[in-house]
Amino acid sequence: MSGNVRLLDDTLAAAKAEGRSALIAYLPAGFPTVDGGIEAVKAALEGGADVVEVGLPHSDPVLDGPVIQTADDIALRGGVRIADVLRTVREAQAATGKPILVMTYWNPVDRYGVERFTAELAEAGGAGCILPDLPVQESGLWREHAEKHGLATVFVVAPSSRDERLAEITAAGSGFVYAASLMGVTGTRESVGAQAEDLVRRTRATTDLPVCVGLGVSNPAQAAEVARFADGVIVGSAFVKRMLDAPDDAAGVAAVRALAGELAQGVRGRA
């Protein structure tokens, strides 16, 4: 079965045709439980997110700040497995018809088996994978199987990336380019900063892929700010924090749906 890279491409193109950025939400699988995580992903998509990244919880998430680390710890203590991540993708995609990617560090995929992981992610209806710690020069095996199964390979670029390095990364990627707005880990911040706009400009000079900005966006005003210059706005920690702060799982899901609606207004310039 082929994955949903075409759905991802079409979704990002449709947002551009509407004259706006896409809203991409991030939520870890298995948090607060597997079933609760599925409901949260569906709520983000129903509330206004165009795309969701489902995080594969990892014990050493080098890109993730304390909020997402806390959620990952809860998921791992609950016994979340790759099968649960794939189930989250399958059920949320079937319920909403929207593109869903997995964001994962390389080690779990490598241990699971690249061929097995790509085949099962495609069968679940996934659109692709974001692999923040997989070097482009070591990604050939992954990209071969991802392409065979109709999955996007999204690489991360950073403000420190030189122009020639940006060109190397974007040439190997598909779906979109994840532009980290600043050096550091995920988390909410007071401002996203000028570094992100400069990185988007330099990245666009190397590729026709959409360039989507993450790290630090947490409210509609920031989403509107980033939407002025990026093809997509990626929000993770703010969604997770809403769930962590909620008194129970149902309230957490409702809070995710509400935040998605607020941010969807932001990417449309209505913050």
mmCIF file with all atom_site columns, N, CA and C in Angstrom, residues 184-245:
data_model
loop_
_atom_site.group_PDB
_atom_site.id
_atom_site.type_symbol
_atom_site.label_atom_id
_atom_site.label_alt_id
_atom_site.label_comp_id
_atom_site.label_asym_id
_atom_site.label_entity_id
_atom_site.label_seq_id
_atom_site.pdbx_PDB_ins_code
_atom_site.Cartn_x
_atom_site.Cartn_y
_atom_site.Cartn_z
_atom_site.occupancy
_atom_site.B_iso_or_equiv
_atom_site.pdbx_formal_charge
_atom_site.auth_seq_id
_atom_site.auth_comp_id
_atom_site.auth_asym_id
_atom_site.auth_atom_id
_atom_site.pdbx_PDB_model_num
ATOM 1   N N  . GLY A 1 184 ? 18.466 25.650 19.368 1.00 0.00 ? 184 GLY A N  1
ATOM 2   C CA . GLY A 1 184 ? 17.956 25.255 20.668 1.00 0.00 ? 184 GLY A CA 1
ATOM 3   C C  . GLY A 1 184 ? 16.919 24.164 20.548 1.00 0.00 ? 184 GLY A C  1
ATOM 4   N N  . VAL A 1 185 ? 16.132 23.987 21.615 1.00 0.00 ? 185 VAL A N  1
ATOM 5   C CA . VAL A 1 185 ? 15.148 22.917 21.654 1.00 0.00 ? 185 VAL A CA 1
ATOM 6   C C  . VAL A 1 185 ? 13.749 23.500 21.551 1.00 0.00 ? 185 VAL A C  1
ATOM 7   N N  . THR A 1 186 ? 12.759 22.609 21.378 1.00 0.00 ? 186 THR A N  1
ATOM 8   C CA . THR A 1 186 ? 11.380 23.050 21.277 1.00 0.00 ? 186 THR A CA 1
ATOM 9   C C  . THR A 1 186 ? 10.915 23.702 22.578 1.00 0.00 ? 186 THR A C  1
ATOM 10  N N  . GLY A 1 187 ? 9.912  24.555 22.450 1.00 0.00 ? 187 GLY A N  1
ATOM 11  C CA . GLY A 1 187 ? 9.364  25.229 23.626 1.00 0.00 ? 187 GLY A CA 1
ATOM 12  C C  . GLY A 1 187 ? 8.709  26.534 23.207 1.00 0.00 ? 187 GLY A C  1
ATOM 13  N N  . THR A 1 188 ? 7.891  27.074 24.092 1.00 0.00 ? 188 THR A N  1
ATOM 14  C CA . THR A 1 188 ? 7.249  28.351 23.795 1.00 0.00 ? 188 THR A CA 1
ATOM 15  C C  . THR A 1 188 ? 8.211  29.484 24.119 1.00 0.00 ? 188 THR A C  1
ATOM 16  N N  . ARG A 1 189 ? 8.131  30.554 23.336 1.00 0.00 ? 189 ARG A N  1
ATOM 17  C CA . ARG A 1 189 ? 9.021  31.697 23.523 1.00 0.00 ? 189 ARG A CA 1
ATOM 18  C C  . ARG A 1 189 ? 8.246  32.993 23.311 1.00 0.00 ? 189 ARG A C  1
ATOM 19  N N  . GLU A 1 190 ? 8.831  34.078 23.801 1.00 0.00 ? 190 GLU A N  1
ATOM 20  C CA . GLU A 1 190 ? 8.179  35.379 23.683 1.00 0.00 ? 190 GLU A CA 1
ATOM 21  C C  . GLU A 1 190 ? 8.094  35.842 22.236 1.00 0.00 ? 190 GLU A C  1
ATOM 22  N N  . SER A 1 191 ? 9.133  35.577 21.452 1.00 0.00 ? 191 SER A N  1
ATOM 23  C CA . SER A 1 191 ? 9.106  35.950 20.042 1.00 0.00 ? 191 SER A CA 1
ATOM 24  C C  . SER A 1 191 ? 9.861  34.914 19.236 1.00 0.00 ? 191 SER A C  1
ATOM 25  N N  . VAL A 1 192 ? 9.498  34.797 17.972 1.00 0.00 ? 192 VAL A N  1
ATOM 26  C CA . VAL A 1 192 ? 10.133 33.802 17.118 1.00 0.00 ? 192 VAL A CA 1
ATOM 27  C C  . VAL A 1 192 ? 11.408 34.366 16.508 1.00 0.00 ? 192 VAL A C  1
ATOM 28  N N  . GLY A 1 193 ? 11.444 35.674 16.255 1.00 0.00 ? 193 GLY A N  1
ATOM 29  C CA . GLY A 1 193 ? 12.688 36.314 15.869 1.00 0.00 ? 193 GLY A CA 1
ATOM 30  C C  . GLY A 1 193 ? 12.946 36.368 14.380 1.00 0.00 ? 193 GLY A C  1
ATOM 31  N N  . ALA A 1 194 ? 13.910 37.221 14.028 1.00 0.00 ? 194 ALA A N  1
ATOM 32  C CA . ALA A 1 194 ? 14.255 37.458 12.630 1.00 0.00 ? 194 ALA A CA 1
ATOM 33  C C  . ALA A 1 194 ? 15.049 36.322 12.024 1.00 0.00 ? 194 ALA A C  1
ATOM 34  N N  . GLN A 1 195 ? 15.692 35.495 12.866 1.00 0.00 ? 195 GLN A N  1
ATOM 35  C CA . GLN A 1 195 ? 16.463 34.369 12.336 1.00 0.00 ? 195 GLN A CA 1
ATOM 36  C C  . GLN A 1 195 ? 15.606 33.475 11.453 1.00 0.00 ? 195 GLN A C  1
ATOM 37  N N  . ALA A 1 196 ? 14.360 33.276 11.853 1.00 0.00 ? 196 ALA A N  1
ATOM 38  C CA . ALA A 1 196 ? 13.483 32.375 11.105 1.00 0.00 ? 196 ALA A CA 1
ATOM 39  C C  . ALA A 1 196 ? 13.210 32.913 9.707  1.00 0.00 ? 196 ALA A C  1
ATOM 40  N N  . GLU A 1 197 ? 12.930 34.200 9.611  1.00 0.00 ? 197 GLU A N  1
ATOM 41  C CA . GLU A 1 197 ? 12.629 34.776 8.298  1.00 0.00 ? 197 GLU A CA 1
ATOM 42  C C  . GLU A 1 197 ? 13.833 34.681 7.369  1.00 0.00 ? 197 GLU A C  1
ATOM 43  N N  . ASP A 1 198 ? 15.020 34.921 7.911  1.00 0.00 ? 198 ASP A N  1
ATOM 44  C CA . ASP A 1 198 ? 16.229 34.820 7.101  1.00 0.00 ? 198 ASP A CA 1
ATOM 45  C C  . ASP A 1 198 ? 16.461 33.376 6.663  1.00 0.00 ? 198 ASP A C  1
ATOM 46  N N  . LEU A 1 199 ? 16.215 32.426 7.561  1.00 0.00 ? 199 LEU A N  1
ATOM 47  C CA . LEU A 1 199 ? 16.403 31.018 7.214  1.00 0.00 ? 199 LEU A CA 1
ATOM 48  C C  . LEU A 1 199 ? 15.425 30.593 6.119  1.00 0.00 ? 199 LEU A C  1
ATOM 49  N N  . VAL A 1 200 ? 14.178 31.034 6.214  1.00 0.00 ? 200 VAL A N  1
ATOM 50  C CA . VAL A 1 200 ? 13.194 30.703 5.177  1.00 0.00 ? 200 VAL A CA 1
ATOM 51  C C  . VAL A 1 200 ? 13.639 31.270 3.828  1.00 0.00 ? 200 VAL A C  1
ATOM 52  N N  . ARG A 1 201 ? 14.087 32.507 3.828  1.00 0.00 ? 201 ARG A N  1
ATOM 53  C CA . ARG A 1 201 ? 14.547 33.129 2.579  1.00 0.00 ? 201 ARG A CA 1
ATOM 54  C C  . ARG A 1 201 ? 15.696 32.333 1.966  1.00 0.00 ? 201 ARG A C  1
ATOM 55  N N  . ARG A 1 202 ? 16.675 31.976 2.782  1.00 0.00 ? 202 ARG A N  1
ATOM 56  C CA . ARG A 1 202 ? 17.837 31.245 2.263  1.00 0.00 ? 202 ARG A CA 1
ATOM 57  C C  . ARG A 1 202 ? 17.453 29.831 1.813  1.00 0.00 ? 202 ARG A C  1
ATOM 58  N N  . THR A 1 203 ? 16.533 29.203 2.543  1.00 0.00 ? 203 THR A N  1
ATOM 59  C CA . THR A 1 203 ? 16.106 27.847 2.175  1.00 0.00 ? 203 THR A CA 1
ATOM 60  C C  . THR A 1 203 ? 15.322 27.870 0.870  1.00 0.00 ? 203 THR A C  1
ATOM 61  N N  . ARG A 1 204 ? 14.442 28.846 0.717  1.00 0.00 ? 204 ARG A N  1
ATOM 62  C CA . ARG A 1 204 ? 13.653 28.941 -0.519 1.00 0.00 ? 204 ARG A CA 1
ATOM 63  C C  . ARG A 1 204 ? 14.538 29.139 -1.750 1.00 0.00 ? 204 ARG A C  1
ATOM 64  N N  . ALA A 1 205 ? 15.690 29.735 -1.556 1.00 0.00 ? 205 ALA A N  1
ATOM 65  C CA . ALA A 1 205 ? 16.607 29.945 -2.687 1.00 0.00 ? 205 ALA A CA 1
ATOM 66  C C  . ALA A 1 205 ? 17.162 28.626 -3.204 1.00 0.00 ? 205 ALA A C  1
ATOM 67  N N  . THR A 1 206 ? 16.992 27.540 -2.449 1.00 0.00 ? 206 THR A N  1
ATOM 68  C CA . THR A 1 206 ? 17.562 26.250 -2.842 1.00 0.00 ? 206 THR A CA 1
ATOM 69  C C  . THR A 1 206 ? 16.513 25.237 -3.287 1.00 0.00 ? 206 THR A C  1
ATOM 70  N N  . THR A 1 207 ? 15.224 25.535 -3.130 1.00 0.00 ? 207 THR A N  1
ATOM 71  C CA . THR A 1 207 ? 14.216 24.488 -3.344 1.00 0.00 ? 207 THR A CA 1
ATOM 72  C C  . THR A 1 207 ? 12.850 25.082 -3.668 1.00 0.00 ? 207 THR A C  1
ATOM 73  N N  . ASP A 1 208 ? 12.020 24.260 -4.311 1.00 0.00 ? 208 ASP A N  1
ATOM 74  C CA . ASP A 1 208 ? 10.610 24.609 -4.519 1.00 0.00 ? 208 ASP A CA 1
ATOM 75  C C  . ASP A 1 208 ? 9.712  23.976 -3.460 1.00 0.00 ? 208 ASP A C  1
ATOM 76  N N  . LEU A 1 209 ? 10.294 23.203 -2.559 1.00 0.00 ? 209 LEU A N  1
ATOM 77  C CA . LEU A 1 209 ? 9.493  22.607 -1.487 1.00 0.00 ? 209 LEU A CA 1
ATOM 78  C C  . LEU A 1 209 ? 8.960  23.698 -0.564 1.00 0.00 ? 209 LEU A C  1
ATOM 79  N N  . PRO A 1 210 ? 7.759  23.502 0.012  1.00 0.00 ? 210 PRO A N  1
ATOM 80  C CA . PRO A 1 210 ? 7.287  24.431 1.036  1.00 0.00 ? 210 PRO A CA 1
ATOM 81  C C  . PRO A 1 210 ? 8.256  24.457 2.222  1.00 0.00 ? 210 PRO A C  1
ATOM 82  N N  . VAL A 1 211 ? 8.408  25.621 2.823  1.00 0.00 ? 211 VAL A N  1
ATOM 83  C CA . VAL A 1 211 ? 9.282  25.770 3.994  1.00 0.00 ? 211 VAL A CA 1
ATOM 84  C C  . VAL A 1 211 ? 8.398  26.116 5.186  1.00 0.00 ? 211 VAL A C  1
ATOM 85  N N  . CYS A 1 212 ? 8.395  25.241 6.178  1.00 0.00 ? 212 CYS A N  1
ATOM 86  C CA . CYS A 1 212 ? 7.530  25.389 7.340  1.00 0.00 ? 212 CYS A CA 1
ATOM 87  C C  . CYS A 1 212 ? 8.386  25.622 8.583  1.00 0.00 ? 212 CYS A C  1
ATOM 88  N N  . VAL A 1 213 ? 7.953  26.546 9.425  1.00 0.00 ? 213 VAL A N  1
ATOM 89  C CA . VAL A 1 213 ? 8.763  26.997 10.558 1.00 0.00 ? 213 VAL A CA 1
ATOM 90  C C  . VAL A 1 213 ? 8.215  26.445 11.869 1.00 0.00 ? 213 VAL A C  1
ATOM 91  N N  . GLY A 1 214 ? 9.103  25.869 12.675 1.00 0.00 ? 214 GLY A N  1
ATOM 92  C CA . GLY A 1 214 ? 8.747  25.385 13.995 1.00 0.00 ? 214 GLY A CA 1
ATOM 93  C C  . GLY A 1 214 ? 9.744  25.842 15.037 1.00 0.00 ? 214 GLY A C  1
ATOM 94  N N  . LEU A 1 215 ? 9.464  25.533 16.282 1.00 0.00 ? 215 LEU A N  1
ATOM 95  C CA . LEU A 1 215 ? 10.223 25.909 17.482 1.00 0.00 ? 215 LEU A CA 1
ATOM 96  C C  . LEU A 1 215 ? 9.868  27.323 17.937 1.00 0.00 ? 215 LEU A C  1
ATOM 97  N N  . GLY A 1 216 ? 9.047  27.403 18.961 1.00 0.00 ? 216 GLY A N  1
ATOM 98  C CA . GLY A 1 216 ? 8.793  28.688 19.591 1.00 0.00 ? 216 GLY A CA 1
ATOM 99  C C  . GLY A 1 216 ? 7.437  29.301 19.345 1.00 0.00 ? 216 GLY A C  1
ATOM 100 N N  . VAL A 1 217 ? 6.670  28.800 18.375 1.00 0.00 ? 217 VAL A N  1
ATOM 101 C CA . VAL A 1 217 ? 5.357  29.381 18.090 1.00 0.00 ? 217 VAL A CA 1
ATOM 102 C C  . VAL A 1 217 ? 4.337  28.809 19.073 1.00 0.00 ? 217 VAL A C  1
ATOM 103 N N  . SER A 1 218 ? 3.640  29.681 19.781 1.00 0.00 ? 218 SER A N  1
ATOM 104 C CA . SER A 1 218 ? 2.725  29.166 20.799 1.00 0.00 ? 218 SER A CA 1
ATOM 105 C C  . SER A 1 218 ? 1.371  29.861 20.847 1.00 0.00 ? 218 SER A C  1
ATOM 106 N N  . ASN A 1 219 ? 1.207  30.975 20.141 1.00 0.00 ? 219 ASN A N  1
ATOM 107 C CA . ASN A 1 219 ? -0.067 31.703 20.218 1.00 0.00 ? 219 ASN A CA 1
ATOM 108 C C  . ASN A 1 219 ? -0.437 32.259 18.846 1.00 0.00 ? 219 ASN A C  1
ATOM 109 N N  . PRO A 1 220 ? -1.683 32.726 18.684 1.00 0.00 ? 220 PRO A N  1
ATOM 110 C CA . PRO A 1 220 ? -2.125 33.191 17.364 1.00 0.00 ? 220 PRO A CA 1
ATOM 111 C C  . PRO A 1 220 ? -1.307 34.359 16.815 1.00 0.00 ? 220 PRO A C  1
ATOM 112 N N  . ALA A 1 221 ? -0.860 35.264 17.674 1.00 0.00 ? 221 ALA A N  1
ATOM 113 C CA . ALA A 1 221 ? -0.075 36.404 17.189 1.00 0.00 ? 221 ALA A CA 1
ATOM 114 C C  . ALA A 1 221 ? 1.249  35.935 16.602 1.00 0.00 ? 221 ALA A C  1
ATOM 115 N N  . GLN A 1 222 ? 1.908  34.985 17.263 1.00 0.00 ? 222 GLN A N  1
ATOM 116 C CA . GLN A 1 222 ? 3.155  34.441 16.729 1.00 0.00 ? 222 GLN A CA 1
ATOM 117 C C  . GLN A 1 222 ? 2.900  33.653 15.450 1.00 0.00 ? 222 GLN A C  1
ATOM 118 N N  . ALA A 1 223 ? 1.787  32.922 15.412 1.00 0.00 ? 223 ALA A N  1
ATOM 119 C CA . ALA A 1 223 ? 1.445  32.186 14.196 1.00 0.00 ? 223 ALA A CA 1
ATOM 120 C C  . ALA A 1 223 ? 1.247  33.146 13.033 1.00 0.00 ? 223 ALA A C  1
ATOM 121 N N  . ALA A 1 224 ? 0.583  34.267 13.298 1.00 0.00 ? 224 ALA A N  1
ATOM 122 C CA . ALA A 1 224 ? 0.367  35.266 12.245 1.00 0.00 ? 224 ALA A CA 1
ATOM 123 C C  . ALA A 1 224 ? 1.686  35.875 11.791 1.00 0.00 ? 224 ALA A C  1
ATOM 124 N N  . GLU A 1 225 ? 2.593  36.104 12.747 1.00 0.00 ? 225 GLU A N  1
ATOM 125 C CA . GLU A 1 225 ? 3.907  36.665 12.418 1.00 0.00 ? 225 GLU A CA 1
ATOM 126 C C  . GLU A 1 225 ? 4.674  35.733 11.485 1.00 0.00 ? 225 GLU A C  1
ATOM 127 N N  . VAL A 1 226 ? 4.726  34.451 11.830 1.00 0.00 ? 226 VAL A N  1
ATOM 128 C CA . VAL A 1 226 ? 5.464  33.480 11.013 1.00 0.00 ? 226 VAL A CA 1
ATOM 129 C C  . VAL A 1 226 ? 4.762  33.236 9.681  1.00 0.00 ? 226 VAL A C  1
ATOM 130 N N  . ALA A 1 227 ? 3.430  33.273 9.686  1.00 0.00 ? 227 ALA A N  1
ATOM 131 C CA . ALA A 1 227 ? 2.674  33.022 8.465  1.00 0.00 ? 227 ALA A CA 1
ATOM 132 C C  . ALA A 1 227 ? 2.941  34.080 7.390  1.00 0.00 ? 227 ALA A C  1
ATOM 133 N N  . ARG A 1 228 ? 3.443  35.234 7.784  1.00 0.00 ? 228 ARG A N  1
ATOM 134 C CA . ARG A 1 228 ? 3.771  36.258 6.784  1.00 0.00 ? 228 ARG A CA 1
ATOM 135 C C  . ARG A 1 228 ? 4.849  35.784 5.827  1.00 0.00 ? 228 ARG A C  1
ATOM 136 N N  . PHE A 1 229 ? 5.761  34.929 6.292  1.00 0.00 ? 229 PHE A N  1
ATOM 137 C CA . PHE A 1 229 ? 6.906  34.574 5.448  1.00 0.00 ? 229 PHE A CA 1
ATOM 138 C C  . PHE A 1 229 ? 7.110  33.074 5.255  1.00 0.00 ? 229 PHE A C  1
ATOM 139 N N  . ALA A 1 230 ? 6.361  32.225 5.970  1.00 0.00 ? 230 ALA A N  1
ATOM 140 C CA . ALA A 1 230 ? 6.561  30.775 5.868  1.00 0.00 ? 230 ALA A CA 1
ATOM 141 C C  . ALA A 1 230 ? 5.355  30.106 5.222  1.00 0.00 ? 230 ALA A C  1
ATOM 142 N N  . ASP A 1 231 ? 5.587  28.951 4.617  1.00 0.00 ? 231 ASP A N  1
ATOM 143 C CA . ASP A 1 231 ? 4.502  28.192 3.987  1.00 0.00 ? 231 ASP A CA 1
ATOM 144 C C  . ASP A 1 231 ? 3.694  27.407 5.013  1.00 0.00 ? 231 ASP A C  1
ATOM 145 N N  . GLY A 1 232 ? 4.287  27.173 6.162  1.00 0.00 ? 232 GLY A N  1
ATOM 146 C CA . GLY A 1 232 ? 3.588  26.450 7.210  1.00 0.00 ? 232 GLY A CA 1
ATOM 147 C C  . GLY A 1 232 ? 4.097  26.885 8.570  1.00 0.00 ? 232 GLY A C  1
ATOM 148 N N  . VAL A 1 233 ? 3.231  26.802 9.567  1.00 0.00 ? 233 VAL A N  1
ATOM 149 C CA . VAL A 1 233 ? 3.564  27.152 10.947 1.00 0.00 ? 233 VAL A CA 1
ATOM 150 C C  . VAL A 1 233 ? 3.388  25.893 11.782 1.00 0.00 ? 233 VAL A C  1
ATOM 151 N N  . ILE A 1 234 ? 4.483  25.473 12.450 1.00 0.00 ? 234 ILE A N  1
ATOM 152 C CA . ILE A 1 234 ? 4.488  24.230 13.216 1.00 0.00 ? 234 ILE A CA 1
ATOM 153 C C  . ILE A 1 234 ? 4.408  24.557 14.706 1.00 0.00 ? 234 ILE A C  1
ATOM 154 N N  . VAL A 1 235 ? 3.442  23.962 15.382 1.00 0.00 ? 235 VAL A N  1
ATOM 155 C CA . VAL A 1 235 ? 3.238  24.228 16.811 1.00 0.00 ? 235 VAL A CA 1
ATOM 156 C C  . VAL A 1 235 ? 3.177  22.895 17.555 1.00 0.00 ? 235 VAL A C  1
ATOM 157 N N  . GLY A 1 236 ? 4.016  22.749 18.573 1.00 0.00 ? 236 GLY A N  1
ATOM 158 C CA . GLY A 1 236 ? 4.032  21.507 19.341 1.00 0.00 ? 236 GLY A CA 1
ATOM 159 C C  . GLY A 1 236 ? 3.870  21.717 20.832 1.00 0.00 ? 236 GLY A C  1
ATOM 160 N N  . SER A 1 237 ? 4.848  22.375 21.449 1.00 0.00 ? 237 SER A N  1
ATOM 161 C CA . SER A 1 237 ? 4.853  22.504 22.906 1.00 0.00 ? 237 SER A CA 1
ATOM 162 C C  . SER A 1 237 ? 3.586  23.155 23.446 1.00 0.00 ? 237 SER A C  1
ATOM 163 N N  . ALA A 1 238 ? 3.034  24.115 22.717 1.00 0.00 ? 238 ALA A N  1
ATOM 164 C CA . ALA A 1 238 ? 1.825  24.801 23.196 1.00 0.00 ? 238 ALA A CA 1
ATOM 165 C C  . ALA A 1 238 ? 0.648  23.829 23.305 1.00 0.00 ? 238 ALA A C  1
ATOM 166 N N  . PHE A 1 239 ? 0.527  22.909 22.320 1.00 0.00 ? 239 PHE A N  1
ATOM 167 C CA . PHE A 1 239 ? -0.538 21.894 22.400 1.00 0.00 ? 239 PHE A CA 1
ATOM 168 C C  . PHE A 1 239 ? -0.299 20.957 23.576 1.00 0.00 ? 239 PHE A C  1
ATOM 169 N N  . VAL A 1 240 ? 0.928  20.506 23.721 1.00 0.00 ? 240 VAL A N  1
ATOM 170 C CA . VAL A 1 240 ? 1.242  19.566 24.804 1.00 0.00 ? 240 VAL A CA 1
ATOM 171 C C  . VAL A 1 240 ? 1.015  20.215 26.164 1.00 0.00 ? 240 VAL A C  1
ATOM 172 N N  . LYS A 1 241 ? 1.399  21.485 26.278 1.00 0.00 ? 241 LYS A N  1
ATOM 173 C CA . LYS A 1 241 ? 1.226  22.183 27.552 1.00 0.00 ? 241 LYS A CA 1
ATOM 174 C C  . LYS A 1 241 ? -0.252 22.307 27.910 1.00 0.00 ? 241 LYS A C  1
ATOM 175 N N  . ARG A 1 242 ? -1.099 22.568 26.919 1.00 0.00 ? 242 ARG A N  1
ATOM 176 C CA . ARG A 1 242 ? -2.539 22.641 27.191 1.00 0.00 ? 242 ARG A CA 1
ATOM 177 C C  . ARG A 1 242 ? -3.034 21.320 27.795 1.00 0.00 ? 242 ARG A C  1
ATOM 178 N N  . MET A 1 243 ? -2.518 20.224 27.284 1.00 0.00 ? 243 MET A N  1
ATOM 179 C CA . MET A 1 243 ? -2.941 18.926 27.799 1.00 0.00 ? 243 MET A CA 1
ATOM 180 C C  . MET A 1 243 ? -2.363 18.659 29.190 1.00 0.00 ? 243 MET A C  1
ATOM 181 N N  . LEU A 1 244 ? -1.102 19.028 29.394 1.00 0.00 ? 244 LEU A N  1
ATOM 182 C CA . LEU A 1 244 ? -0.497 18.843 30.712 1.00 0.00 ? 244 LEU A CA 1
ATOM 183 C C  . LEU A 1 244 ? -1.210 19.658 31.784 1.00 0.00 ? 244 LEU A C  1
ATOM 184 N N  . ASP A 1 245 ? -1.679 20.845 31.404 1.00 0.00 ? 245 ASP A N  1
ATOM 185 C CA . ASP A 1 245 ? -2.321 21.746 32.366 1.00 0.00 ? 245 ASP A CA 1
ATOM 186 C C  . ASP A 1 245 ? -3.790 21.418 32.613 1.00 0.00 ? 245 ASP A C  1
#
